[in-house]
Every structure is written in structure tokens, then in C-alpha cells.
């Protein structure tokens, strides 16, 4: 797995005329070698030359945390009085073009640029992103496990097993998080609980507002799966809405439009479809009911070891979907001072058509608890 990925990154470096990739904190390293760098002031950096053996430059005392693959990369520990930037610079001294990991701290990039003034620098995302965006069967299986886990939590929400009325959004968010962990996740990335007028803010932070009867409660949550030691986890991300009591007709009607728009988005996500045309398929249906003016964000984002990654389903992205792309389909409407709603599934583009990984009911559940 890691050998194949390193080979594809090297080939992509050659194709784009880049001499080496320098990858630090963030999701590239776990995806590429199964090691996640501590986001700390001590530098961890994998040097991947287009030709030759990669080297992981890492604080010496972190070496035991690395699952070694001596056939794939060398591990070089540095001591507390060593200069790790000098070590990295020495390995790429003759490079004329370098790719730097998108999440690398600017302090390290600036230090590297002082030692290496001549190379041109590109974002490693432009090299690694398109590779990470195409999932293999094992990755799709991990994304399916992630999705099935949060489906269980969403079903509990819809069944009224997670009490809402009289509790704070923060308390419900904490309970959702605990349930996400109980369903096979190593950690929770986020658990948005937005009730009533708060649902009009797409990324509302669950707070001290008490959930009242007669409100929409928008819940958007996800985490990262548990995988064997030395393998990266994969992300889940789902949104479902419930109503505390019978919803008014105005809301039910808008929600029905949203539900159809979401399923049209899923159906449009076929191999070869342009990313922007998938967005349009959902948005145009919202427009038929004059709801598109409240649909404030793109239709979806790719997902994998990172919660948001390539491909982005957004107007202006003319890239065609390829088999193995995994992404969210998440239309919403957000009416300030009033209410909002969103429905989100993770979907994989396959040769047999779009495969929705989340299967829990999409309709607006009425919860009386
Ligand atoms: Zn979001
Ligand atoms: Zn989400
Ligand atoms: Zn999402």
C-alpha cells in the first residue's frame, strides 16, 4: 500500500518537473507512510525525491513511534542540539523545484527558503492531492465503516433516543460525540448541533442555547476511524435534521425540496460528470422553488484521511469525476433570523454509478423528546 503510494507520488513529481516533496504535519504523511507528525515546534519532515530513497527526518525520541518500512524509506533521528532544517536542506541542495506540504508550518518553510534561495516552490497539494482524491478499495471500505458508524448515531437521533428538548446544544453535541466514538471512531472532528435560528449558520458552534419545542435541530458530525497501528484513519461526515414537534408547512415544504435536491446531486455524481455540474444538479432543483438564494455554499468536498480535500464540487471546477473519488453531497438552505437545514451524505463515484455510503433515512424526523 505505502510502496504503491510512494511510487505514485514520485511519478507525479517527475510529471510535474518537481525534484522533491517535503512533507510535514497534516494528512499527507499518514496517507503516504502511516506516520502522523506531532504538530509541534520540532521539525518532522519526509523528504521524497523524484529519484532515490525517501528519508523521514524526525526528532530522535519520536523514532520509536514510526512503524519502520526500511524497504520504502530511511528514518533519520535528530538530537536536541541538531539543526533539522539544515539536514533537510542538505538532502535537496541541488533541487531547482520543490513541493512543500500544504500544512507545513510557515516557520519551517521560511527557514528552508533562507537556506535554499534558488529553487521554485509549489504546494505539495497540487502533486499529492489528485492522487489522494482517488480511493482504492481498502480506502472505500474504511470510508464505508466510518459512514456506517455515524449512520447508527443519526438513526438514534431520528428515533428520539438522544433527548433534545430542554438540553443545551453543547450537551447534545457531547452526547453525539460519545456515540461517534462508541461506533468505531478514534476521535471526533466536529459535532455541530444548531437549533432554531442557529441552524441558519452553516458552521454554527454548539453552545449554551437550550433546545425548545417546535424547532429544527441540525446535526452535522463526523470523526476518524480506528485503523491498525501504522495505518491512517478515514473520516466520516453526515448531516441530518430533526424537528422538535410538528414542523410548520413552510418548513416541511422547503425541506422536501432540499431532500429532492440532495438526491439529484447524488444521482448526478457519475464518473465523467464535471464537478460543477453535480453542484448545478442540486442547485437547479433548489432554484425551481426559489430556495437557491439561501444555498450559501458549494455542494460538497472530497473526504478521505482529511475531512475536506479534493475534489470540491463547486461552480468553476470543470474537472470530471473519476472512479474512486469520494465526496460529500450536502445542499442546504440558511435563512438568517429564521431557520436552516442541510442534508449530507458521503458518496463514491464508481463504474456502476454513484454509491452513497450513508443510508440512514433522509427525511425530517419529528422528535418529541
Ligand atoms: Zn462544512
Ligand atoms: Zn458535515
Ligand atoms: Zn461535509
XYZ file of C-alpha atoms and ligand atoms in Angstrom:
372
model
C 0.000 0.000 0.000
C 2.591 2.606 1.124
C 5.069 1.437 -1.529
C 2.450 1.930 -4.229
C 1.586 5.406 -2.927
C 5.238 6.489 -2.716
C 5.714 5.244 -6.278
C 2.733 7.273 -7.496
C 3.973 10.418 -5.716
C 7.415 10.011 -7.294
C 5.868 9.563 -10.737
C 3.738 12.686 -10.184
C 6.858 14.643 -9.141
C 8.584 13.581 -12.360
C 5.487 14.502 -14.412
C 5.315 17.963 -12.883
C 9.064 18.616 -13.075
C 9.491 18.857 -9.294
C 12.714 17.452 -7.781
C 11.402 16.548 -4.334
C 8.432 16.831 -1.995
C 8.950 17.948 1.613
C 6.029 16.732 3.721
C 5.461 17.570 7.374
C 2.372 17.811 9.601
C -1.063 17.146 8.142
C -2.664 14.251 6.308
C -0.081 13.618 3.547
C 2.328 11.740 5.835
C -0.235 9.350 7.364
C -1.558 8.614 3.888
C 1.909 8.083 2.451
C 3.799 6.200 5.200
C 1.321 5.717 8.065
C 3.032 8.196 10.393
C 1.338 11.316 11.706
C 3.771 14.050 12.709
C 3.252 15.861 16.011
C 2.180 19.450 15.229
C 4.960 20.872 17.370
C 7.962 23.162 17.068
C 10.334 20.224 16.500
C 10.501 19.522 12.774
C 9.316 16.239 11.314
C 9.723 16.113 7.536
C 9.639 13.364 4.943
C 11.908 14.176 2.018
C 10.618 12.383 -1.086
C 12.995 12.844 -4.005
C 11.676 12.223 -7.517
C 14.583 9.751 -7.828
C 16.074 7.898 -4.871
C 15.075 6.794 -1.390
C 12.821 8.972 0.816
C 14.096 9.963 4.270
C 11.995 10.767 7.314
C 13.818 13.459 9.313
C 12.324 13.241 12.788
C 13.128 14.127 16.426
C 15.239 11.193 17.670
C 12.927 10.449 20.593
C 9.951 10.081 18.204
C 11.665 7.337 16.163
C 10.066 4.524 18.239
C 6.607 5.774 17.171
C 7.405 5.178 13.495
C 6.344 1.847 12.004
C 9.528 1.205 10.017
C 9.439 0.170 6.372
C 13.198 0.007 5.611
C 12.404 -1.103 2.078
C 10.450 2.135 1.499
C 12.108 4.951 3.448
C 15.005 5.694 5.794
C 14.483 7.156 9.246
C 16.934 9.793 10.440
C 16.526 10.957 14.036
C 17.930 14.333 15.031
C 19.114 15.240 18.535
C 18.037 18.214 20.615
C 21.071 20.317 19.622
C 20.996 19.419 15.908
C 19.575 21.694 13.221
C 16.846 19.727 11.403
C 16.305 22.411 8.752
C 19.984 22.119 7.791
C 19.555 18.337 7.469
C 16.553 18.666 5.185
C 18.212 21.413 3.133
C 21.305 19.236 2.692
C 19.242 16.475 1.088
C 17.778 18.737 -1.591
C 20.682 21.167 -2.085
C 20.749 20.672 -5.866
C 16.966 20.913 -6.391
C 15.575 23.547 -8.717
C 11.925 22.909 -7.831
C 10.481 21.736 -4.506
C 6.963 20.858 -3.330
C 6.153 21.801 0.270
C 3.344 20.106 2.222
C 0.261 22.341 2.406
C 0.023 22.139 6.213
C 3.737 22.718 6.887
C 4.316 25.480 9.421
C 5.446 28.692 7.715
C 8.291 28.960 10.242
C 9.917 25.881 8.651
C 9.203 26.983 5.091
C 10.755 30.402 5.725
C 13.822 28.761 7.334
C 14.151 26.383 4.371
C 13.815 29.234 1.886
C 16.679 31.081 3.614
C 18.963 28.035 3.213
C 17.712 27.261 -0.290
C 17.168 30.602 -2.038
C 17.219 29.350 -5.619
C 14.512 26.633 -6.032
C 10.963 27.473 -7.039
C 8.383 26.238 -4.543
C 4.988 24.686 -5.265
C 2.275 23.367 -2.972
C 2.559 19.617 -2.487
C -1.232 19.555 -2.628
C -1.032 20.096 -6.375
C 1.046 16.892 -6.658
C -0.384 14.700 -3.876
C -3.998 15.998 -3.822
C -5.086 14.428 -7.130
C -3.569 11.087 -6.010
C -5.251 11.146 -2.589
C -8.561 12.019 -4.269
C -8.746 8.596 -5.949
C -9.544 5.989 -3.331
C -8.670 2.310 -3.648
C -10.962 -0.484 -2.448
C -9.398 -0.579 1.006
C -9.897 3.153 1.464
C -13.514 2.931 0.280
C -14.077 0.107 2.778
C -12.699 2.343 5.553
C -14.930 5.235 4.447
C -17.887 2.824 4.435
C -17.108 1.743 8.014
C -16.869 5.407 9.002
C -20.210 6.194 7.328
C -21.968 3.165 8.809
C -20.791 4.220 12.277
C -22.274 7.716 12.071
C -25.431 6.288 10.417
C -26.092 4.437 13.685
C -25.786 7.708 15.623
C -28.049 9.552 13.157
C -30.652 6.780 13.432
C -30.600 7.141 17.231
C -31.129 10.889 16.825
C -34.097 10.347 14.496
C -35.603 7.716 16.820
C -35.591 10.176 19.723
C -33.011 8.153 21.671
C -30.904 11.292 22.090
C -33.073 13.692 24.142
C -33.168 17.225 22.753
C -35.837 19.435 24.343
C -34.586 21.267 27.418
C -30.925 20.384 26.845
C -28.228 22.712 25.593
C -26.825 22.289 22.098
C -23.438 21.677 23.760
C -24.802 18.780 25.836
C -26.356 17.154 22.754
C -23.123 17.727 20.830
C -21.141 15.991 23.594
C -23.517 13.019 23.559
C -23.292 12.720 19.770
C -19.505 12.799 20.082
C -19.515 9.988 22.652
C -21.761 7.910 20.410
C -19.491 8.530 17.391
C -16.542 7.194 19.438
C -18.620 4.187 20.529
C -19.257 3.396 16.842
C -15.631 2.722 15.958
C -14.059 6.147 15.690
C -10.721 7.114 17.244
C -11.716 10.763 17.534
C -14.467 13.253 16.757
C -13.662 16.001 14.244
C -16.779 18.078 14.948
C -20.359 17.710 16.176
C -22.415 20.708 15.091
C -25.784 20.981 16.849
C -27.669 24.061 15.633
C -31.227 24.628 16.811
C -33.843 27.104 15.663
C -32.333 30.345 14.327
C -28.831 28.916 14.894
C -29.454 26.467 12.037
C -29.166 29.444 9.674
C -25.379 29.454 10.326
C -23.800 26.561 8.384
C -20.868 26.035 10.779
C -22.619 27.065 13.999
C -20.683 26.088 17.109
C -22.879 24.182 19.576
C -23.369 26.466 22.559
C -25.420 27.123 25.665
C -28.729 27.705 23.863
C -31.467 25.445 25.233
C -33.300 23.428 22.581
C -37.013 24.333 22.644
C -40.123 22.532 21.407
C -41.018 23.480 17.822
C -37.506 23.978 16.427
C -35.371 22.465 13.720
C -32.230 20.807 15.101
C -29.472 20.466 12.510
C -26.780 17.932 13.457
C -23.595 17.646 11.364
C -20.957 15.351 12.807
C -18.005 13.194 11.905
C -14.775 11.698 13.104
C -11.867 9.487 12.134
C -11.963 5.687 12.121
C -9.744 3.449 14.217
C -7.288 1.587 11.979
C -4.463 -0.846 12.804
C -1.290 0.735 14.253
C 0.657 2.439 11.491
C -2.319 2.921 9.165
C -4.247 6.157 8.766
C -7.864 6.597 9.833
C -10.588 7.770 7.434
C -13.213 10.422 8.035
C -16.980 10.355 8.398
C -19.237 13.384 7.843
C -23.042 13.340 7.928
C -25.828 15.879 8.402
C -29.411 15.125 9.371
C -32.163 17.425 10.633
C -34.942 16.662 13.094
C -37.835 18.822 14.289
C -38.904 19.014 17.939
C -42.624 18.643 17.293
C -44.714 19.016 14.152
C -42.929 21.339 11.707
C -44.848 24.194 10.082
C -45.881 23.542 6.477
C -43.495 26.228 5.208
C -40.536 24.371 6.670
C -41.726 20.908 5.592
C -42.186 22.114 2.019
C -38.735 23.671 1.852
C -37.230 20.548 3.395
C -38.911 18.357 0.792
C -37.291 20.460 -1.956
C -33.935 20.100 -0.188
C -34.344 16.338 0.055
C -35.026 16.029 -3.684
C -32.116 18.383 -4.466
C -29.812 16.206 -2.372
C -30.881 13.013 -4.145
C -30.482 14.744 -7.524
C -26.962 15.712 -6.506
C -26.181 12.106 -5.595
C -27.638 10.817 -8.872
C -25.574 13.330 -10.893
C -22.286 12.206 -9.312
C -21.353 9.767 -12.051
C -17.884 9.027 -13.411
C -17.127 11.656 -16.071
C -19.577 14.252 -14.744
C -17.934 17.633 -14.193
C -17.630 18.578 -10.517
C -19.525 21.815 -11.184
C -22.364 20.029 -12.977
C -23.007 17.903 -9.882
C -23.291 21.116 -7.874
C -25.637 22.501 -10.540
C -27.888 19.421 -10.494
C -28.769 20.049 -6.860
C -28.738 23.856 -7.089
C -31.049 23.977 -10.116
C -33.662 21.973 -8.260
C -33.435 24.431 -5.351
C -33.841 27.261 -7.878
C -37.132 25.801 -9.121
C -38.542 26.529 -5.648
C -36.655 29.836 -5.206
C -34.544 28.268 -2.458
C -31.176 28.558 -4.227
C -30.726 32.130 -2.942
C -30.376 30.606 0.556
C -27.988 27.831 -0.531
C -24.841 29.647 0.608
C -22.040 27.152 -0.014
C -20.708 24.652 -2.558
C -22.439 21.295 -2.848
C -19.608 19.220 -1.434
C -15.993 18.418 -0.661
C -13.780 15.382 -1.085
C -13.108 13.267 2.005
C -10.520 10.687 3.000
C -7.756 10.905 5.592
C -8.697 14.584 5.685
C -12.226 15.841 6.385
C -12.114 18.301 3.464
C -9.903 17.510 0.457
C -10.072 17.208 -3.352
C -12.349 17.085 -5.272
C -14.519 20.111 -4.461
C -17.988 20.129 -6.019
C -18.251 23.812 -6.778
C -19.167 26.097 -9.660
C -15.975 26.658 -11.676
C -14.460 23.218 -11.059
C -14.538 21.682 -14.516
C -12.624 18.534 -13.536
C -14.554 15.350 -14.348
C -15.202 12.903 -11.527
C -13.142 9.729 -11.756
C -13.877 6.302 -10.344
C -12.766 6.250 -6.694
C -13.495 9.919 -5.943
C -15.234 10.178 -2.545
C -17.040 13.382 -1.575
C -19.954 14.853 0.331
C -23.258 15.856 -1.258
C -24.629 18.446 1.159
C -27.074 21.072 -0.081
C -28.653 23.362 2.489
C -30.707 26.491 2.962
C -29.971 29.121 5.603
C -32.431 31.932 6.305
C -30.970 34.346 8.823
C -33.094 35.012 11.876
C -35.432 32.173 10.961
C -34.073 28.664 10.397
C -31.934 26.470 8.189
C -31.446 22.885 7.059
C -28.867 20.663 5.373
C -28.739 17.013 4.307
C -25.335 15.409 3.809
C -24.130 12.008 2.648
C -20.722 10.730 1.596
C -20.800 9.340 -1.947
C -18.238 7.457 -4.060
C -18.169 7.721 -7.857
C -17.875 4.178 -9.243
C -18.108 2.472 -12.610
C -21.519 1.189 -11.501
C -22.762 4.689 -10.686
C -22.808 6.807 -7.524
C -22.504 4.777 -4.316
C -23.977 6.552 -1.271
C -22.136 5.345 1.845
C -24.676 6.890 4.266
C -28.021 5.150 4.094
C -29.885 6.357 7.161
C -33.266 7.995 6.426
C -33.067 11.440 4.802
C -36.498 12.778 5.746
C -37.240 15.257 8.521
C -37.841 13.158 11.628
C -40.204 14.525 14.267
C -38.748 14.075 17.759
C -40.973 14.804 20.743
C -38.312 14.241 23.410
Zn -18.810 22.256 6.427
Zn -20.726 17.807 7.527
Zn -19.156 17.945 4.841
